[in-house]
Amino acid sequence: MSGYRIVEHEVACVVDSHDKLGEGAFWCPDEGALYWVDIAMPSALHRLTPATGRHDSWPMPEMISALAKRGDGTLLVASQSGLGFFDPARPQLQRVAAPEAHKPANRSNDGAPDASGRFWIGTMQNNFAPDGSEIPVESATGSLWRIEAHLKATEVISGIGITNGVAWSPDSRTLYVVDSMTQTIFAYDFDLEPGTVGNRRVFSDVKDMGDPDGNAVDAQGYLWSARWEGHGLMRFAPDGTVDRVVPIPASRVTSCAFGGPDLATLYVTTSRRGVDAETLARYPQQGGLFSLRPGVSGLPRAKFAG
């Protein structure tokens, strides 16, 4: 972290969930709850209600990686082999679409809804074998897909190694997409009405603080980047310069989302899988869900329109 402005905050582990690969955090204001996932099998869907401290968890039949709330209160869930609907009150994952059925070696990864309610889901080469062992990601077979309310899927960006950090600027004119395999955050011009992208450019290719993973954009238009093997978060100004680094008590920081009634609490997921004993001794709550108050607020998240 040398050379960057380090800003320390009081960071609390709010759920010591021991997630193998915590990801996909988002805040649901209707429920006053934070949802997130543990991707690696046995995969799980988590929900925390901070007002009561209640933590619910549902086992999943296959890996799940990203979520969006629907208008009827259920969830759109991106899974290993496609998209499904899930109702926490009647917990069963209902398959509704499979955009990459022609790529059985791929899986879903990060995703989010845009301001119009379309869901954008990224894919990648599946890095887990059936026995749970890890497979090196060696091919840029991932894509970013636009999912309409009626579930039509359109491939918008291809040739991505590990799709992560799908987020938009406050005015929806800029789309951010991470390729963790190349350690790069890309920015695209975004036209919200048709859902089209253009003018790809490098937003950040910082390589001395781990790999960029999940993103969150705050109300000032700054992008918060979770850093895998970076021990923290990086906050980038809209021009791509590093504003600050915020340490997190975990080496593998995976995603972040603003939540709480004022959207001023930043929730952070982490990963415990594959971490050596020395690092676990240093960060015993690695794999947990953390929170902090960074002094800025986030943006409300749209629901999936379908």
PDB file of C-alpha atoms in Angstrom, residues 45 60-70 72 74-88 92-99 108 119 121 147 151 304 306:
ATOM      1  CA  LEU A  45     -27.141 -17.480  -0.483  1.00  0.00           C
ATOM      2  CA  MET A  60     -27.814 -23.815  -3.390  1.00  0.00           C
ATOM      3  CA  PRO A  61     -27.846 -26.814  -5.773  1.00  0.00           C
ATOM      4  CA  GLU A  62     -25.043 -25.312  -7.898  1.00  0.00           C
ATOM      5  CA  MET A  63     -22.649 -22.386  -7.700  1.00  0.00           C
ATOM      6  CA  ILE A  64     -24.348 -18.991  -7.596  1.00  0.00           C
ATOM      7  CA  SER A  65     -22.448 -15.768  -8.171  1.00  0.00           C
ATOM      8  CA  ALA A  66     -24.696 -12.684  -8.526  1.00  0.00           C
ATOM      9  CA  LEU A  67     -28.167 -11.494  -7.549  1.00  0.00           C
ATOM     10  CA  ALA A  68     -30.827  -8.896  -8.247  1.00  0.00           C
ATOM     11  CA  LYS A  69     -34.122  -8.167  -6.520  1.00  0.00           C
ATOM     12  CA  ARG A  70     -37.338  -8.443  -8.544  1.00  0.00           C
ATOM     13  CA  ASP A  72     -42.430  -9.280  -6.649  1.00  0.00           C
ATOM     14  CA  THR A  74     -38.114 -12.707  -5.271  1.00  0.00           C
ATOM     15  CA  LEU A  75     -34.550 -12.813  -6.569  1.00  0.00           C
ATOM     16  CA  LEU A  76     -32.934 -13.211  -9.962  1.00  0.00           C
ATOM     17  CA  VAL A  77     -29.958 -15.502  -9.374  1.00  0.00           C
ATOM     18  CA  ALA A  78     -26.992 -16.037 -11.697  1.00  0.00           C
ATOM     19  CA  SER A  79     -25.749 -19.602 -11.299  1.00  0.00           C
ATOM     20  CA  GLN A  80     -23.137 -21.910 -12.745  1.00  0.00           C
ATOM     21  CA  SER A  81     -25.242 -22.782 -15.763  1.00  0.00           C
ATOM     22  CA  GLY A  82     -27.601 -19.861 -16.250  1.00  0.00           C
ATOM     23  CA  LEU A  83     -30.206 -17.680 -14.558  1.00  0.00           C
ATOM     24  CA  GLY A  84     -32.952 -18.602 -12.151  1.00  0.00           C
ATOM     25  CA  PHE A  85     -35.628 -17.188  -9.873  1.00  0.00           C
ATOM     26  CA  PHE A  86     -35.495 -17.813  -6.126  1.00  0.00           C
ATOM     27  CA  ASP A  87     -38.079 -17.113  -3.458  1.00  0.00           C
ATOM     28  CA  PRO A  88     -36.592 -17.199   0.077  1.00  0.00           C
ATOM     29  CA  GLN A  92     -36.127 -23.606  -4.684  1.00  0.00           C
ATOM     30  CA  LEU A  93     -34.014 -22.350  -7.571  1.00  0.00           C
ATOM     31  CA  GLN A  94     -36.139 -22.224 -10.746  1.00  0.00           C
ATOM     32  CA  ARG A  95     -34.099 -22.182 -13.970  1.00  0.00           C
ATOM     33  CA  VAL A  96     -35.359 -19.563 -16.460  1.00  0.00           C
ATOM     34  CA  ALA A  97     -32.512 -18.908 -18.926  1.00  0.00           C
ATOM     35  CA  ALA A  98     -29.117 -20.235 -20.027  1.00  0.00           C
ATOM     36  CA  PRO A  99     -27.302 -17.603 -22.124  1.00  0.00           C
ATOM     37  CA  SER A 108     -21.537 -17.036 -14.410  1.00  0.00           C
ATOM     38  CA  PHE A 119     -29.558  -7.374 -15.674  1.00  0.00           C
ATOM     39  CA  ILE A 121     -24.186 -10.747 -16.097  1.00  0.00           C
ATOM     40  CA  ILE A 147     -30.670  -9.656 -19.948  1.00  0.00           C
ATOM     41  CA  LEU A 151     -35.196 -12.729 -20.411  1.00  0.00           C
ATOM     42  CA  PHE A 304     -34.549  -6.434 -12.236  1.00  0.00           C
ATOM     43  CA  GLY A 306     -38.522  -9.045 -15.175  1.00  0.00           C
TER      44      GLY A 306
END
